[in-house]
């Protein structure tokens, strides 16, 4: 399920929901453009993106279903890192 994208840009929590699809290139161009805009101004989300890339390196190809099933601990870790990063960012 793709969350609704607010007209004023993608908030961090929505980015986290979309990150696997972003890496999987399964998002519409318009959404990717919004994410790229957000990444340009949000180091916290860039950090999350890099960490997801590492996770995907371990797991091979990863999908939304995989995130829900095989990566709960890693996902929780990423969410924690993400919260810390975004808190620092503000
Ligand atoms: Zn962000």
GROMACS .gro file of C-alpha atoms and ligand atoms in nm:
model
   91
    1UNK     CA    1   0.000   0.000   0.000
    2UNK     CA    2   0.151   0.332  -0.106
    3UNK     CA    3   0.092   0.605   0.149
    4UNK     CA    4  -0.061   0.928   0.032
    5UNK     CA    5   0.205   1.182  -0.063
    6UNK     CA    6   0.128   1.528   0.077
    7UNK     CA    7   0.147   1.808  -0.179
    8UNK     CA    8   0.420   1.985   0.017
    9UNK     CA    9   0.661   1.693  -0.004
   10UNK     CA   10   0.741   1.362   0.155
   11UNK     CA   11   0.775   1.356   0.533
   12UNK     CA   12   1.040   1.131   0.685
   13UNK     CA   13   0.796   0.869   0.809
   14UNK     CA   14   0.650   0.832   0.461
   15UNK     CA   15   0.995   0.802   0.311
   16UNK     CA   16   1.069   0.511   0.544
   17UNK     CA   17   0.753   0.339   0.426
   18UNK     CA   18   0.859   0.385   0.064
   19UNK     CA   19   1.229   0.314   0.093
   20UNK     CA   20   1.216  -0.050  -0.020
   21UNK     CA   21   1.002   0.040  -0.319
   22UNK     CA   22   1.238   0.327  -0.394
   23UNK     CA   23   1.536   0.093  -0.396
   24UNK     CA   24   1.337  -0.157  -0.599
   25UNK     CA   25   1.257   0.112  -0.857
   26UNK     CA   26   0.889   0.024  -0.830
   27UNK     CA   27   0.761   0.375  -0.761
   28UNK     CA   28   0.610   0.614  -1.016
   29UNK     CA   29   0.852   0.877  -1.149
   30UNK     CA   30   0.665   1.156  -0.972
   31UNK     CA   31   0.708   0.989  -0.635
   32UNK     CA   32   1.075   0.916  -0.701
   33UNK     CA   33   1.126   1.283  -0.784
   34UNK     CA   34   0.965   1.383  -0.455
   35UNK     CA   35   1.186   1.140  -0.267
   36UNK     CA   36   1.496   1.272  -0.441
   37UNK     CA   37   1.394   1.623  -0.339
   38UNK     CA   38   1.352   1.510   0.020
   39UNK     CA   39   1.686   1.328   0.022
   40UNK     CA   40   1.855   1.645  -0.100
   41UNK     CA   41   1.753   1.826   0.218
   42UNK     CA   42   1.733   1.545   0.475
   43UNK     CA   43   2.061   1.377   0.578
   44UNK     CA   44   1.870   1.153   0.819
   45UNK     CA   45   1.680   0.988   0.538
   46UNK     CA   46   1.996   0.957   0.326
   47UNK     CA   47   2.144   0.767   0.619
   48UNK     CA   48   1.839   0.541   0.637
   49UNK     CA   49   1.859   0.481   0.264
   50UNK     CA   50   2.224   0.378   0.292
   51UNK     CA   51   2.143   0.140   0.575
   52UNK     CA   52   1.864  -0.018   0.375
   53UNK     CA   53   2.108  -0.065   0.090
   54UNK     CA   54   2.333  -0.256   0.330
   55UNK     CA   55   2.043  -0.471   0.445
   56UNK     CA   56   1.951  -0.547   0.087
   57UNK     CA   57   2.313  -0.640   0.027
   58UNK     CA   58   2.275  -0.906   0.293
   59UNK     CA   59   1.934  -1.028   0.194
   60UNK     CA   60   1.970  -1.008  -0.182
   61UNK     CA   61   1.662  -0.873  -0.344
   62UNK     CA   62   1.416  -0.752  -0.084
   63UNK     CA   63   1.053  -0.663  -0.119
   64UNK     CA   64   0.787  -0.504   0.096
   65UNK     CA   65   0.670  -0.849   0.202
   66UNK     CA   66   1.022  -0.944   0.306
   67UNK     CA   67   1.056  -0.637   0.522
   68UNK     CA   68   0.742  -0.739   0.704
   69UNK     CA   69   0.844  -1.100   0.753
   70UNK     CA   70   1.219  -1.160   0.769
   71UNK     CA   71   1.359  -0.828   0.881
   72UNK     CA   72   1.163  -0.712   1.188
   73UNK     CA   73   1.470  -0.674   1.408
   74UNK     CA   74   1.670  -0.499   1.139
   75UNK     CA   75   1.376  -0.283   1.051
   76UNK     CA   76   1.335  -0.183   1.417
   77UNK     CA   77   1.705  -0.100   1.426
   78UNK     CA   78   1.674   0.112   1.115
   79UNK     CA   79   1.372   0.291   1.254
   80UNK     CA   80   1.567   0.367   1.570
   81UNK     CA   81   1.864   0.497   1.373
   82UNK     CA   82   1.624   0.694   1.162
   83UNK     CA   83   1.459   0.853   1.466
   84UNK     CA   84   1.796   0.947   1.611
   85UNK     CA   85   1.912   1.090   1.281
   86UNK     CA   86   1.601   1.295   1.225
   87UNK     CA   87   1.594   1.419   1.584
   88UNK     CA   88   1.951   1.538   1.544
   89UNK     CA   89   1.859   1.693   1.212
   90UNK     CA   90   1.606   1.917   1.381
   91LIG    ZN1   91   1.367   1.278   0.598
   0.00000   0.00000   0.00000
